[in-house]
CSV table of C-alpha atoms and ligand atoms in Angstrom, one decimal:
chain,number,residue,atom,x,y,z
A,1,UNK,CA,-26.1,-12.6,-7.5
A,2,UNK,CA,-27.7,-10.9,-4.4
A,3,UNK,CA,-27.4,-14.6,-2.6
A,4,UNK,CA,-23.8,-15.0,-3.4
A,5,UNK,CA,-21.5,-16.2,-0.6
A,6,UNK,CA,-17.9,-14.1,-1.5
A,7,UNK,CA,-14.8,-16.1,0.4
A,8,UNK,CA,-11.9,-13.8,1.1
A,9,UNK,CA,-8.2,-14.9,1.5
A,10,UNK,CA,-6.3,-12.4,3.5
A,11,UNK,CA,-7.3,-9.7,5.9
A,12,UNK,CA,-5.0,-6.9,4.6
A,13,UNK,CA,-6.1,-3.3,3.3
A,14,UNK,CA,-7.0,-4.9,0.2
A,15,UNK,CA,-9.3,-8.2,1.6
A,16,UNK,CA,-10.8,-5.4,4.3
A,17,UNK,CA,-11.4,-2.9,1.5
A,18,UNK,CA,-12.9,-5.5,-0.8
A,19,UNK,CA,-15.2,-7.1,1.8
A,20,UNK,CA,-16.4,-4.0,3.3
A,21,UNK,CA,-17.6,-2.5,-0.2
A,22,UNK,CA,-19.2,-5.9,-0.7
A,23,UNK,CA,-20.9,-6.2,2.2
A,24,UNK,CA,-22.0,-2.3,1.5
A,25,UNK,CA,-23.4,-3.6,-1.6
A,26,UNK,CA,-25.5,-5.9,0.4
A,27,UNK,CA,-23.6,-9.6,-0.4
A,28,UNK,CA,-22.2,-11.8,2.4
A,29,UNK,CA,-18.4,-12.1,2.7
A,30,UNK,CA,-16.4,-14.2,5.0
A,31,UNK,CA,-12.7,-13.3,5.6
A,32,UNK,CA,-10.2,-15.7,6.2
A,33,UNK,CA,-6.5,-14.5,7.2
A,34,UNK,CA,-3.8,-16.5,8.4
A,35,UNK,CA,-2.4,-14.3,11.4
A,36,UNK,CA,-4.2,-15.8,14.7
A,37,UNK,CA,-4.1,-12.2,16.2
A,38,UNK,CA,-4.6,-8.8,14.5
A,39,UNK,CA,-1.4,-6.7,16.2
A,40,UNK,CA,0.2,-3.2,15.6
A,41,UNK,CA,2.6,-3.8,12.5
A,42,UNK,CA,3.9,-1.5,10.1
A,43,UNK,CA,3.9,2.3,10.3
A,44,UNK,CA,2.5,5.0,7.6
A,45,UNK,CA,0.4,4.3,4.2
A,46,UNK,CA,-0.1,7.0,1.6
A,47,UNK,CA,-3.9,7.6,0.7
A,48,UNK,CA,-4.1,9.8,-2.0
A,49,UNK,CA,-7.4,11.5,-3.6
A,50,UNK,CA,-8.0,8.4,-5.6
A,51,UNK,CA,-7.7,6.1,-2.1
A,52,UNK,CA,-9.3,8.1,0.3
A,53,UNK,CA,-12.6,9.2,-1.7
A,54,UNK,CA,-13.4,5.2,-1.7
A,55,UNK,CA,-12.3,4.9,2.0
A,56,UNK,CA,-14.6,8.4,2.8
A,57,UNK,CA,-17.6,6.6,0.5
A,58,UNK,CA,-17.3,3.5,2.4
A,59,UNK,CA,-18.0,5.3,5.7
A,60,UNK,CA,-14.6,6.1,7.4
A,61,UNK,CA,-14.4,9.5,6.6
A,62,UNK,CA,-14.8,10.2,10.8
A,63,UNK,CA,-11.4,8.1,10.9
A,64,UNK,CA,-9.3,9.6,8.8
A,65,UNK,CA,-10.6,12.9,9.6
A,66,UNK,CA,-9.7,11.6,13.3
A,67,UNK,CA,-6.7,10.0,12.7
A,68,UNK,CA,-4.8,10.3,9.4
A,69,UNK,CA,-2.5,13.9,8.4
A,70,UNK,CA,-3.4,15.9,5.3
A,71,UNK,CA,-0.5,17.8,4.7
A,72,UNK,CA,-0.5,21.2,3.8
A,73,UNK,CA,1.9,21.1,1.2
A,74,UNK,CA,5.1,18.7,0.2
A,75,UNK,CA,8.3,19.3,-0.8
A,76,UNK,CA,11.5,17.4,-2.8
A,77,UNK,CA,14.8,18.4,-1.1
A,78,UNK,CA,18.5,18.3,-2.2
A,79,UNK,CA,20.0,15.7,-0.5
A,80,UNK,CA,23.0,17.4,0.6
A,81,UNK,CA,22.1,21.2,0.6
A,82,UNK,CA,18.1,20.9,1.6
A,83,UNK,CA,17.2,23.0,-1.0
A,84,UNK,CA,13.8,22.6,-2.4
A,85,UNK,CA,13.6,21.0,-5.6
A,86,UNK,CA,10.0,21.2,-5.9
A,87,UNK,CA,7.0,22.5,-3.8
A,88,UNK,CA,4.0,20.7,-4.2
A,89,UNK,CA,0.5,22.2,-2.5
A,90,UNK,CA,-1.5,19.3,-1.2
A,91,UNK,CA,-4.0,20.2,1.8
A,92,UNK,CA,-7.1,21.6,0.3
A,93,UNK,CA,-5.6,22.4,-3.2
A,94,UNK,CA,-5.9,18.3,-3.7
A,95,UNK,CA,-9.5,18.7,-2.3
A,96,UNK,CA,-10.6,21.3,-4.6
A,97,UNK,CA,-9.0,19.5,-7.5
A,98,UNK,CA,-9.5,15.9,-6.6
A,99,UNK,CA,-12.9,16.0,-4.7
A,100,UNK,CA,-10.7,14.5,-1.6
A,101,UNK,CA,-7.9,14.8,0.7
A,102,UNK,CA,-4.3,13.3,-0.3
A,103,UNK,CA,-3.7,11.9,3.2
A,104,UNK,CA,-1.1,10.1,5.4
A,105,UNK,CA,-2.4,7.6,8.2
A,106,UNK,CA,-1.1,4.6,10.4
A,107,UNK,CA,-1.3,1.1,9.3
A,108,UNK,CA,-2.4,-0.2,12.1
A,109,UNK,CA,-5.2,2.7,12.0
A,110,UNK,CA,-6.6,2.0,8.7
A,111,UNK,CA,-6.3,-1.8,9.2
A,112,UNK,CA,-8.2,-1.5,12.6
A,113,UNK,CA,-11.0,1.4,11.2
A,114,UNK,CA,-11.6,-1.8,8.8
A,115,UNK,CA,-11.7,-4.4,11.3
A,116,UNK,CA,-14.0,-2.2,13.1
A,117,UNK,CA,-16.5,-1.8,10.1
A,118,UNK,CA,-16.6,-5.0,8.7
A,119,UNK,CA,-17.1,-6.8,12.0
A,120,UNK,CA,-20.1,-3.8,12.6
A,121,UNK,CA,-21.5,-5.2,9.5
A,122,UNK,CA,-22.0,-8.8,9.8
A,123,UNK,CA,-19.7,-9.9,13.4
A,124,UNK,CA,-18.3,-13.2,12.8
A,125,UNK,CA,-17.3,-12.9,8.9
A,126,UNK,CA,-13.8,-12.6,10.1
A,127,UNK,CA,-11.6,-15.7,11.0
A,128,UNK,CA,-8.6,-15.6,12.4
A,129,UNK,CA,-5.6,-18.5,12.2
A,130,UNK,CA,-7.0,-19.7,8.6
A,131,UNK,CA,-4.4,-19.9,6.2
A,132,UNK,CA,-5.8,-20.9,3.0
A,133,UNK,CA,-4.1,-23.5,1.4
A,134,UNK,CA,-5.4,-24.9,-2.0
A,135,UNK,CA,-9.0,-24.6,-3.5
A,136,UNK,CA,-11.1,-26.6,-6.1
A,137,UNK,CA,-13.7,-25.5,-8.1
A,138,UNK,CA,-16.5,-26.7,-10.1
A,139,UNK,CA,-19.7,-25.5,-11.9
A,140,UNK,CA,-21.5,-24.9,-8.6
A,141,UNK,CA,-19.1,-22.8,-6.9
A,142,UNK,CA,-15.6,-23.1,-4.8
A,143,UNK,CA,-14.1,-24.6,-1.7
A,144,UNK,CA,-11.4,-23.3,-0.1
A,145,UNK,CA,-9.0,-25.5,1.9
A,146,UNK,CA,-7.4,-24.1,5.3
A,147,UNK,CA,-4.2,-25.6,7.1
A,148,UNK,CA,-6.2,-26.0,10.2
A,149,UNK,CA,-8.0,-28.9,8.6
A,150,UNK,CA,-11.0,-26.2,8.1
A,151,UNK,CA,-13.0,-25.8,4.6
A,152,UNK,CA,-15.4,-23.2,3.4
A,153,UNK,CA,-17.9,-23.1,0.6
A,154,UNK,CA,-18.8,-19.9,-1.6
A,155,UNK,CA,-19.4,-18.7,-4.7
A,156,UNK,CA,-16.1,-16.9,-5.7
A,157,UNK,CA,-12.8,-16.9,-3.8
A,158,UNK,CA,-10.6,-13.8,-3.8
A,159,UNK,CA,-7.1,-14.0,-3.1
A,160,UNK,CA,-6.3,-10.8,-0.8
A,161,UNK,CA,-3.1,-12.7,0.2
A,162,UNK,CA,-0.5,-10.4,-0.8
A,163,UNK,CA,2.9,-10.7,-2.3
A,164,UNK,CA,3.6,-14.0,-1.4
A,165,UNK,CA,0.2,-15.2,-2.1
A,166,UNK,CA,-1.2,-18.7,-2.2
A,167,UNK,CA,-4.0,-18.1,-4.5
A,168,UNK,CA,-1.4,-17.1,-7.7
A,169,UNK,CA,0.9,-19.7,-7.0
A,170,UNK,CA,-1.7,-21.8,-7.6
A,171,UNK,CA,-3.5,-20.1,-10.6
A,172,UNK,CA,-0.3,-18.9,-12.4
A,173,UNK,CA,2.7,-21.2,-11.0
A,174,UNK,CA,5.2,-20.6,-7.9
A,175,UNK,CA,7.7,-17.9,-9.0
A,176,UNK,CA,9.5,-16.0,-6.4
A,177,UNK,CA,8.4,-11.8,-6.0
A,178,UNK,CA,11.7,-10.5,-7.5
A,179,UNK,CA,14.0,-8.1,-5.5
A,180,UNK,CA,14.3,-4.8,-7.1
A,181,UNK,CA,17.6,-4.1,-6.1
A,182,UNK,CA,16.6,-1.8,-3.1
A,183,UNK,CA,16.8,-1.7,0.3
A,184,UNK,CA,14.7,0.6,2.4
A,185,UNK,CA,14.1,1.1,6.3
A,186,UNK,CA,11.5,1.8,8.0
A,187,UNK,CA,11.0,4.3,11.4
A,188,UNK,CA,9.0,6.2,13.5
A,189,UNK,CA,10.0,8.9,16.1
A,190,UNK,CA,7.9,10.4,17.9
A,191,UNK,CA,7.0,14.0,17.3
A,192,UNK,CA,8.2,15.3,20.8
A,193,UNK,CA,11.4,14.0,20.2
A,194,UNK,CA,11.9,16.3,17.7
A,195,UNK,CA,12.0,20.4,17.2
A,196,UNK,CA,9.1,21.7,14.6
A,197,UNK,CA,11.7,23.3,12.5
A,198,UNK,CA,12.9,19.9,11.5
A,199,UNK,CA,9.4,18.9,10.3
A,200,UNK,CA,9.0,21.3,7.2
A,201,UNK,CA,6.6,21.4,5.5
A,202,UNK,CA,4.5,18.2,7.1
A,203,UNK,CA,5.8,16.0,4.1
A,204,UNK,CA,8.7,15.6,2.5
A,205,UNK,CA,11.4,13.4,0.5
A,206,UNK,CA,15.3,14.1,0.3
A,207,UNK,CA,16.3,12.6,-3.0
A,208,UNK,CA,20.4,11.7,-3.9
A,209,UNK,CA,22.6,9.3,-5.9
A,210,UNK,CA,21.2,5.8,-5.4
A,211,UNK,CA,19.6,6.8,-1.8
A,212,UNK,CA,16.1,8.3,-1.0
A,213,UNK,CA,14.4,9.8,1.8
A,214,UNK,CA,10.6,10.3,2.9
A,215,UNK,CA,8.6,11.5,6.3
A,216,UNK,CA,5.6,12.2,7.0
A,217,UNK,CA,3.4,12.2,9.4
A,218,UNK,CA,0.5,10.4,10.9
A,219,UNK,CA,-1.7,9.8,13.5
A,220,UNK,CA,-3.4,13.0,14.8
A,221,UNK,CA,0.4,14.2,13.9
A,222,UNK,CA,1.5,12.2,16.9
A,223,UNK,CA,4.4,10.2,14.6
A,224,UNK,CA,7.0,10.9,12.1
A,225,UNK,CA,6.9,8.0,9.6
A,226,UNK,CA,10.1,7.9,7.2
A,227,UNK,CA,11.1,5.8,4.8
A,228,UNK,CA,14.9,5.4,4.2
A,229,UNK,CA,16.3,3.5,1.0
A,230,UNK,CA,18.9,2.7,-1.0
A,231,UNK,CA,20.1,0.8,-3.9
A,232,UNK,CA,22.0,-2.1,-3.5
A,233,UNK,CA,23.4,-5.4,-5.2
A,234,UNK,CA,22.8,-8.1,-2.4
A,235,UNK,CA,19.6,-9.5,-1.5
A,236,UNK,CA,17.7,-8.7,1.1
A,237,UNK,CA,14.9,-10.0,3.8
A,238,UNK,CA,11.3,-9.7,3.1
A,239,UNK,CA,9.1,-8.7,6.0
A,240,UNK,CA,7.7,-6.0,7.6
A,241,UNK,CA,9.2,-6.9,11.0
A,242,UNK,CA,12.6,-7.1,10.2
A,243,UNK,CA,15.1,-5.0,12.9
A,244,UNK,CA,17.9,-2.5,11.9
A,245,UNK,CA,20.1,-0.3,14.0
A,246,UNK,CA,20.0,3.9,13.7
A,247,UNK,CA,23.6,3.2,13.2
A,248,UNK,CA,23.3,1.1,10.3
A,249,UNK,CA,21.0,3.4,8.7
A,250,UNK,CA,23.2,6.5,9.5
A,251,UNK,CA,26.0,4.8,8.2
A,252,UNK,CA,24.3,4.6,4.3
A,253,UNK,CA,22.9,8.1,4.7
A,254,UNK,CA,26.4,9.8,5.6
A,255,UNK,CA,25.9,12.5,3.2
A,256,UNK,CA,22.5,13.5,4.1
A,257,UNK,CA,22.2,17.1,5.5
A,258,UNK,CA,22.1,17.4,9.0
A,259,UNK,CA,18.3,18.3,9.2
A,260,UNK,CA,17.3,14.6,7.5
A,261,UNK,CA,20.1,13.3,9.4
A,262,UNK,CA,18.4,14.2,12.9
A,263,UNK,CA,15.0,12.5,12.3
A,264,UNK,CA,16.8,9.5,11.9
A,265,UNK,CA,19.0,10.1,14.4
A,266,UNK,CA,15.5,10.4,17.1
A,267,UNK,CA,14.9,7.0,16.2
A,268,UNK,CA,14.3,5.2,18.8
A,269,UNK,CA,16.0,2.0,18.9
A,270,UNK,CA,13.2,-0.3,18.7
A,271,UNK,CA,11.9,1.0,15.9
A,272,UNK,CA,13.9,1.0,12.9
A,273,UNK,CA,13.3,-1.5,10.4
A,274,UNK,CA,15.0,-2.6,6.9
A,275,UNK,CA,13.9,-5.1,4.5
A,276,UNK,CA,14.3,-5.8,0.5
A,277,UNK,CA,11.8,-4.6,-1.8
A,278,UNK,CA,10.3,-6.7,-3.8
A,279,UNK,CA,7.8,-6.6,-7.1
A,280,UNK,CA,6.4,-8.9,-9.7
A,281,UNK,CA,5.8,-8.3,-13.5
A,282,UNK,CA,2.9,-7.6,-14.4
A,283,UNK,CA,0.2,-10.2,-15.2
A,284,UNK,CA,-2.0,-10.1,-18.2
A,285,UNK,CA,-5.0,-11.6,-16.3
A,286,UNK,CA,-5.9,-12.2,-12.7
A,287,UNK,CA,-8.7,-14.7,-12.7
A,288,UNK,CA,-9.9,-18.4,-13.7
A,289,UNK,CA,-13.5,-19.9,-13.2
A,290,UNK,CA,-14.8,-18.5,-9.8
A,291,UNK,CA,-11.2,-16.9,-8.0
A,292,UNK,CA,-9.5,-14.5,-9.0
A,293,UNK,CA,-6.2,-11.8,-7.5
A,294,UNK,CA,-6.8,-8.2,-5.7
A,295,UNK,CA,-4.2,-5.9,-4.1
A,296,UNK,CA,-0.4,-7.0,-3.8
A,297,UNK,CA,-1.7,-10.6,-4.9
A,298,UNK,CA,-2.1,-9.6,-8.4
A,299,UNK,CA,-0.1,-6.7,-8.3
A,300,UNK,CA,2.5,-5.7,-5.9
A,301,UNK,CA,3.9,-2.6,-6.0
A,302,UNK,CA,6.9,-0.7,-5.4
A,303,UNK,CA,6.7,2.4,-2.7
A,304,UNK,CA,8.1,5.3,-5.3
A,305,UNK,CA,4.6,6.7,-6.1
A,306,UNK,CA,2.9,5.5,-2.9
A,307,UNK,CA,0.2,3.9,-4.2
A,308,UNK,CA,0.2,0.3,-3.2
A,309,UNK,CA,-2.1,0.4,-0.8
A,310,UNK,CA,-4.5,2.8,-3.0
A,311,UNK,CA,-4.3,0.2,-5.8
A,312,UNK,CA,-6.1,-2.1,-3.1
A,313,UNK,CA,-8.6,-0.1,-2.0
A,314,UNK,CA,-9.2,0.6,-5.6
A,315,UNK,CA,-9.5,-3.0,-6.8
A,316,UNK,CA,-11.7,-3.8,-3.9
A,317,UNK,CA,-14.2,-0.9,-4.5
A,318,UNK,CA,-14.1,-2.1,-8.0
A,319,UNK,CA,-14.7,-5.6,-7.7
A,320,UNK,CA,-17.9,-5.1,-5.4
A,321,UNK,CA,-19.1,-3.0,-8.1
A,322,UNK,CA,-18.6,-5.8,-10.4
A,323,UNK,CA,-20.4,-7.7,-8.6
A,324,UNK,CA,-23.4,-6.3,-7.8
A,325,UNK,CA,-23.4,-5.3,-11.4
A,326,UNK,CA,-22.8,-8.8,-13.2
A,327,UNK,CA,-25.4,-11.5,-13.4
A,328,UNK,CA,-22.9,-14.4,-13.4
A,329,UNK,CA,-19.5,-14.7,-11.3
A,330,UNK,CA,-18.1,-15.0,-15.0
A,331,UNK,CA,-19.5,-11.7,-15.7
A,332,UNK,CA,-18.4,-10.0,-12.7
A,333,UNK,CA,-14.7,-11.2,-12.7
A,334,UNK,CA,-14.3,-10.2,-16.6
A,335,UNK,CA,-15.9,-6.7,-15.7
A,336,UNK,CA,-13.4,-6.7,-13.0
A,337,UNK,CA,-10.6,-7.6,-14.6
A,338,UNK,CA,-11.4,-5.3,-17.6
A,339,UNK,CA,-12.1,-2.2,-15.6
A,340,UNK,CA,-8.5,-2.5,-13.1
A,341,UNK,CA,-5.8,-5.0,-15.3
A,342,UNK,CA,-4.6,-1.9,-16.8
A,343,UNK,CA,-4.9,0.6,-14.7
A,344,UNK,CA,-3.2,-1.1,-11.6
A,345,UNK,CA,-0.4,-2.6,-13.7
A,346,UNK,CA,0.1,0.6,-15.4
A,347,UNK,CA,0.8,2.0,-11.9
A,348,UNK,CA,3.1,-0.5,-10.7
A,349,UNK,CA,5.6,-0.1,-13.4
A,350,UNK,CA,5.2,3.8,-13.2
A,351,UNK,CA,6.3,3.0,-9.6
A,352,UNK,CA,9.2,1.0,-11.0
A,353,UNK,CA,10.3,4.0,-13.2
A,354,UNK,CA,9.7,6.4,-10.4
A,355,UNK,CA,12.3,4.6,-8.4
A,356,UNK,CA,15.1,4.8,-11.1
A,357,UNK,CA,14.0,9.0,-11.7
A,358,UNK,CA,14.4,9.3,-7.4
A,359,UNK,CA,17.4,7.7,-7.2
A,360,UNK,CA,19.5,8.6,-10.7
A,361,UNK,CA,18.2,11.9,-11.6
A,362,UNK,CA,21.5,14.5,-10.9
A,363,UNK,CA,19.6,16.5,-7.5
A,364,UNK,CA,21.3,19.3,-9.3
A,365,UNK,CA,18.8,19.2,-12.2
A,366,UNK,CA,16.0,17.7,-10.3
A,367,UNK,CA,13.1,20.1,-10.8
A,368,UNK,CA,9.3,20.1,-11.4
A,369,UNK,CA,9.5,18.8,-15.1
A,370,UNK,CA,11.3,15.8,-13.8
A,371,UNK,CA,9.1,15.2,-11.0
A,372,UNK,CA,6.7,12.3,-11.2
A,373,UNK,CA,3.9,11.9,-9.1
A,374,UNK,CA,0.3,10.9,-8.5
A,375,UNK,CA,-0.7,14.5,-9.9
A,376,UNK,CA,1.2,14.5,-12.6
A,377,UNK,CA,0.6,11.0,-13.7
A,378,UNK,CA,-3.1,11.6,-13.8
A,379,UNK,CA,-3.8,8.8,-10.6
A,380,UNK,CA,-5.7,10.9,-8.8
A,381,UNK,CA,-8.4,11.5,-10.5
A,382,UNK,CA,-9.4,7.6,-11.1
A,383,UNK,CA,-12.6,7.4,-9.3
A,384,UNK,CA,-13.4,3.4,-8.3
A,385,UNK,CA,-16.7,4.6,-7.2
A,386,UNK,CA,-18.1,5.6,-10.6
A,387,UNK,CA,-15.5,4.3,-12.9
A,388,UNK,CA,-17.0,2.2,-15.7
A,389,UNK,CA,-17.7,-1.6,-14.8
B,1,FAD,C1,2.0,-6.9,8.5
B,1,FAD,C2,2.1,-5.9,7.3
B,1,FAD,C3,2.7,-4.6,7.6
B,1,FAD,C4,2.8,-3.7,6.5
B,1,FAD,N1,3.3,-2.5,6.8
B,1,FAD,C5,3.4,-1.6,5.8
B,1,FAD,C6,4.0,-0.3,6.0
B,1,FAD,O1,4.4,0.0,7.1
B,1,FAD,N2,4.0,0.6,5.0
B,1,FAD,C7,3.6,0.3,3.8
B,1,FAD,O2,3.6,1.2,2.9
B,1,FAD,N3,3.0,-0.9,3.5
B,1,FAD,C8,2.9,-1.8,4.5
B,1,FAD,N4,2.4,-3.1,4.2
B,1,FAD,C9,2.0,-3.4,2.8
B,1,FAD,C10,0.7,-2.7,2.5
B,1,FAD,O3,-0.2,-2.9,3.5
B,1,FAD,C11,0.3,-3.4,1.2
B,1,FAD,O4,1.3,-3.3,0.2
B,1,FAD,C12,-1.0,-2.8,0.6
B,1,FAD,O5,-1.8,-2.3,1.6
B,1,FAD,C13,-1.7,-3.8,-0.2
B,1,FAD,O6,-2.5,-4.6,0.7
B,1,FAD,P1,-2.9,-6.1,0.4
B,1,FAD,O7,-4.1,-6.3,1.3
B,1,FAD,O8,-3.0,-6.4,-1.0
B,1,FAD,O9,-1.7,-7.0,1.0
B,1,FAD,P2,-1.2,-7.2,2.5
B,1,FAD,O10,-1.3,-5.9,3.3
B,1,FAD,O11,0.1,-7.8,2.4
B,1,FAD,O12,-2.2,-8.2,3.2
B,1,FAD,C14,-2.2,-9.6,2.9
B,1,FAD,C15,-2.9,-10.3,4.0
B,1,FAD,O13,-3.1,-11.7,3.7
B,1,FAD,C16,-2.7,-12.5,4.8
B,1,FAD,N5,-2.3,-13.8,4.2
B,1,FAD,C17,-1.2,-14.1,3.5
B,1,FAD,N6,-1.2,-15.3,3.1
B,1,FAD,C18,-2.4,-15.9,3.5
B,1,FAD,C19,-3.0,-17.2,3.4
B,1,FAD,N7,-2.4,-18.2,2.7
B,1,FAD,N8,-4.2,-17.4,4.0
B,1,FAD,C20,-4.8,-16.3,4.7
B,1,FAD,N9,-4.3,-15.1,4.8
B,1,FAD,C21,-3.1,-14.9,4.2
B,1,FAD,C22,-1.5,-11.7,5.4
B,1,FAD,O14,-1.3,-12.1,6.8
B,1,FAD,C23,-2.1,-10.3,5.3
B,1,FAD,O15,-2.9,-10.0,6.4
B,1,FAD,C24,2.3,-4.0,5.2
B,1,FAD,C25,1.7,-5.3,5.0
B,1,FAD,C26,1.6,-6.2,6.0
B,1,FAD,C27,1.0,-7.6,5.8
């Protein structure tokens, strides 16, 4: 198994994660992704405990300590009054309980810290412009078809290709991601746009009828992330590039005290963003013969606990252990599936749940016994780096 060749569909979090714990586990990786340059999209990502241990054992503790915001403590707020629900002590209390920081970081930050470290580790075993296309599969191992004409050759293909992803369409049939009947839009203001006393604490989420408020922020504390949503009955766009207006967004949060109000209102106006979200059901298995699903491929998830991305980093730490455990690529993708089916389905329909407590819970009676989160779920104390395999 030390000679295997690993093919990766999809340079997100999750394919980065994945190949960088398997090249740390000394097997070659190649990494296909379909975008021909690697730009500055999105905005903030939630690492909690469970995320950012596998991130610090895979060597990127110096970025995250450089780059991403641990917040000193959270709070839910009233929608309408600002009154603090529920305080919640992150900073080193997570540390001392968790064995790591719950911290907030930049896309763009983790994605390039990933680039960075898997390109260190073997140069070319990125490629840019590849959008896998189809696969076969025999005894022997796996080829991977590209619409650039290209092929490539390995011993187990792993479809990193998020929600929309090739690879399960063609395991387990073409059904559309469904839309979960919210909205949400994204922003980022920067910090000297704003007054300090509009920023506490560091992280925090307004919650009211059938709307839903959260900021943070990241880089160096350079950025204030938020995340705006609400529930609605029409469809929406997918896409993570999709633009809005401040007045459009204003306009649904009306009733939002004036403090939530004026983050959004710092906007600047090319950079708010709105798109649908979108989830699957879960599946009962991700793999067949030599590929197999990570990440939002197998399991996309909604943003009400935060831990999409931390589901990815998960699955890849996981699946490298796997691998360097199993003596077949049979072996390795049933230990897979057996140690992270569960677990990361069981997350994204807590998620799911999460969303309906946020946004139909009465604020009025919204208090710590109602509050769900990674804590009091028991999320983040999963350790992918010891877990059994
Ligand atoms: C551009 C972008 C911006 C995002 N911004 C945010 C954000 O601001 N906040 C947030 O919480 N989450 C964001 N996300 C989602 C978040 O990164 C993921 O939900 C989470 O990290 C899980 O990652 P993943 O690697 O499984 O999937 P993704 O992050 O979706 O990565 C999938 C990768 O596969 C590539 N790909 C897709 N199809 C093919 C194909 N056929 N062949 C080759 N490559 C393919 C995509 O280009 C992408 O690079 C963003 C995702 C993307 C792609």
């Amino acid at each position: 198994m030390q000679d295997l060749h690993v093919l990766v569909a999809g340079a997100g979090i999750g394919g980065l994660t994945a190949a960088l714990a398997l090249q740390r586990a000394g097997i070659k990786v190649s990494v296909y992704e379909q975008a021909p340059v690697l730009g500055e999209v999105g905005a903030g990502l939630t690492l909690a405990s469970n995320a950012s241990r596998i991130l610090r054992h895979l060597g990127l503790g110096a970025v995250l300590d450089d780059l991403a915001v641990v917040p000193e403590r959270g709070a839910v707020k009233h929608y309408r009054t600002g009154r603090t629900l529920v305080d919640i002590p992150r900073g080193t209390t997570q540390v001392e309980r968790f064995g790591a920081p719950y911290c907030q970081i930049h896309r763009n930050d983790l994605h390039q810290a990933l680039v960075a470290a898997v390109r260190s580790a073997a140069p070319d075993c990125l490629r840019l412009g590849c959008t896998l296309e189809d696969f076969g599969q025999d005894e022997r191992g796996v080829t991977a078809l590209f619409a650039n004409g290209r092929t490539a050759r390995g011993d187990l293909l792993v479809g990193c290709d998020g929600i929309r992803s090739t690879v399960r369409a063609r395991l387990f049939g073409t059904e559309d991601p469904r839309f979960t009947g919210y909205v949400a839009w994204r922003g980022l203001v920067p910090m000297e746009r704003l007054s300090a006393s509009l920023v506490v604490p560091d992280s925090a989420v307004w919650i009211g009828p059938g709307h839903f408020l959260t900021r943070y922020k990241i880089r160096r504390g350079e950025l204030l992330n938020y995340i705006a949503i609400a529930r609605t009955s029409s469809w929406v766009e997918e896409g993570w590039s999709v633009r809005s207006t401040v007045d459009s967004l204003l306009a649904e949060f009306r009733d939002f005290e004036p403090t939530a109000r004026s983050i959004l209102m710092a906007t600047p106006p090319d950079q708010c963003f709105k798109w649908g979200i979108f989830d699957r059901d879960p599946l009962p298995a991700w793999s067949a013969g030599r590929v197999t699903l990570l990440g939002d491929a197998a399991h996309p998830t909604t943003p009400f606990l935060g831990q999409g991305a931390a589901m990815a980093v998960e699955d890849g730490m996981v699946l490298a252990r796997a691998v360097a455990a199993a003596g077949t690529v049979e072996e390795a993708l049933a230990r897979y599936e057996k140690a992270r089916v569960a677990r990361a389905n069981g997350v994204l329909v807590a998620s799911r749940e999460n969303g309906l407590n946020l946004t139909t819970t009465d604020p009025d009676r919204y208090d710590e016994a109602a509050h769900r989160n990674e804590e009091s779920l028991d999320l983040a104390s999963y350790d992918a780096v010891t877990v059994a395999v």
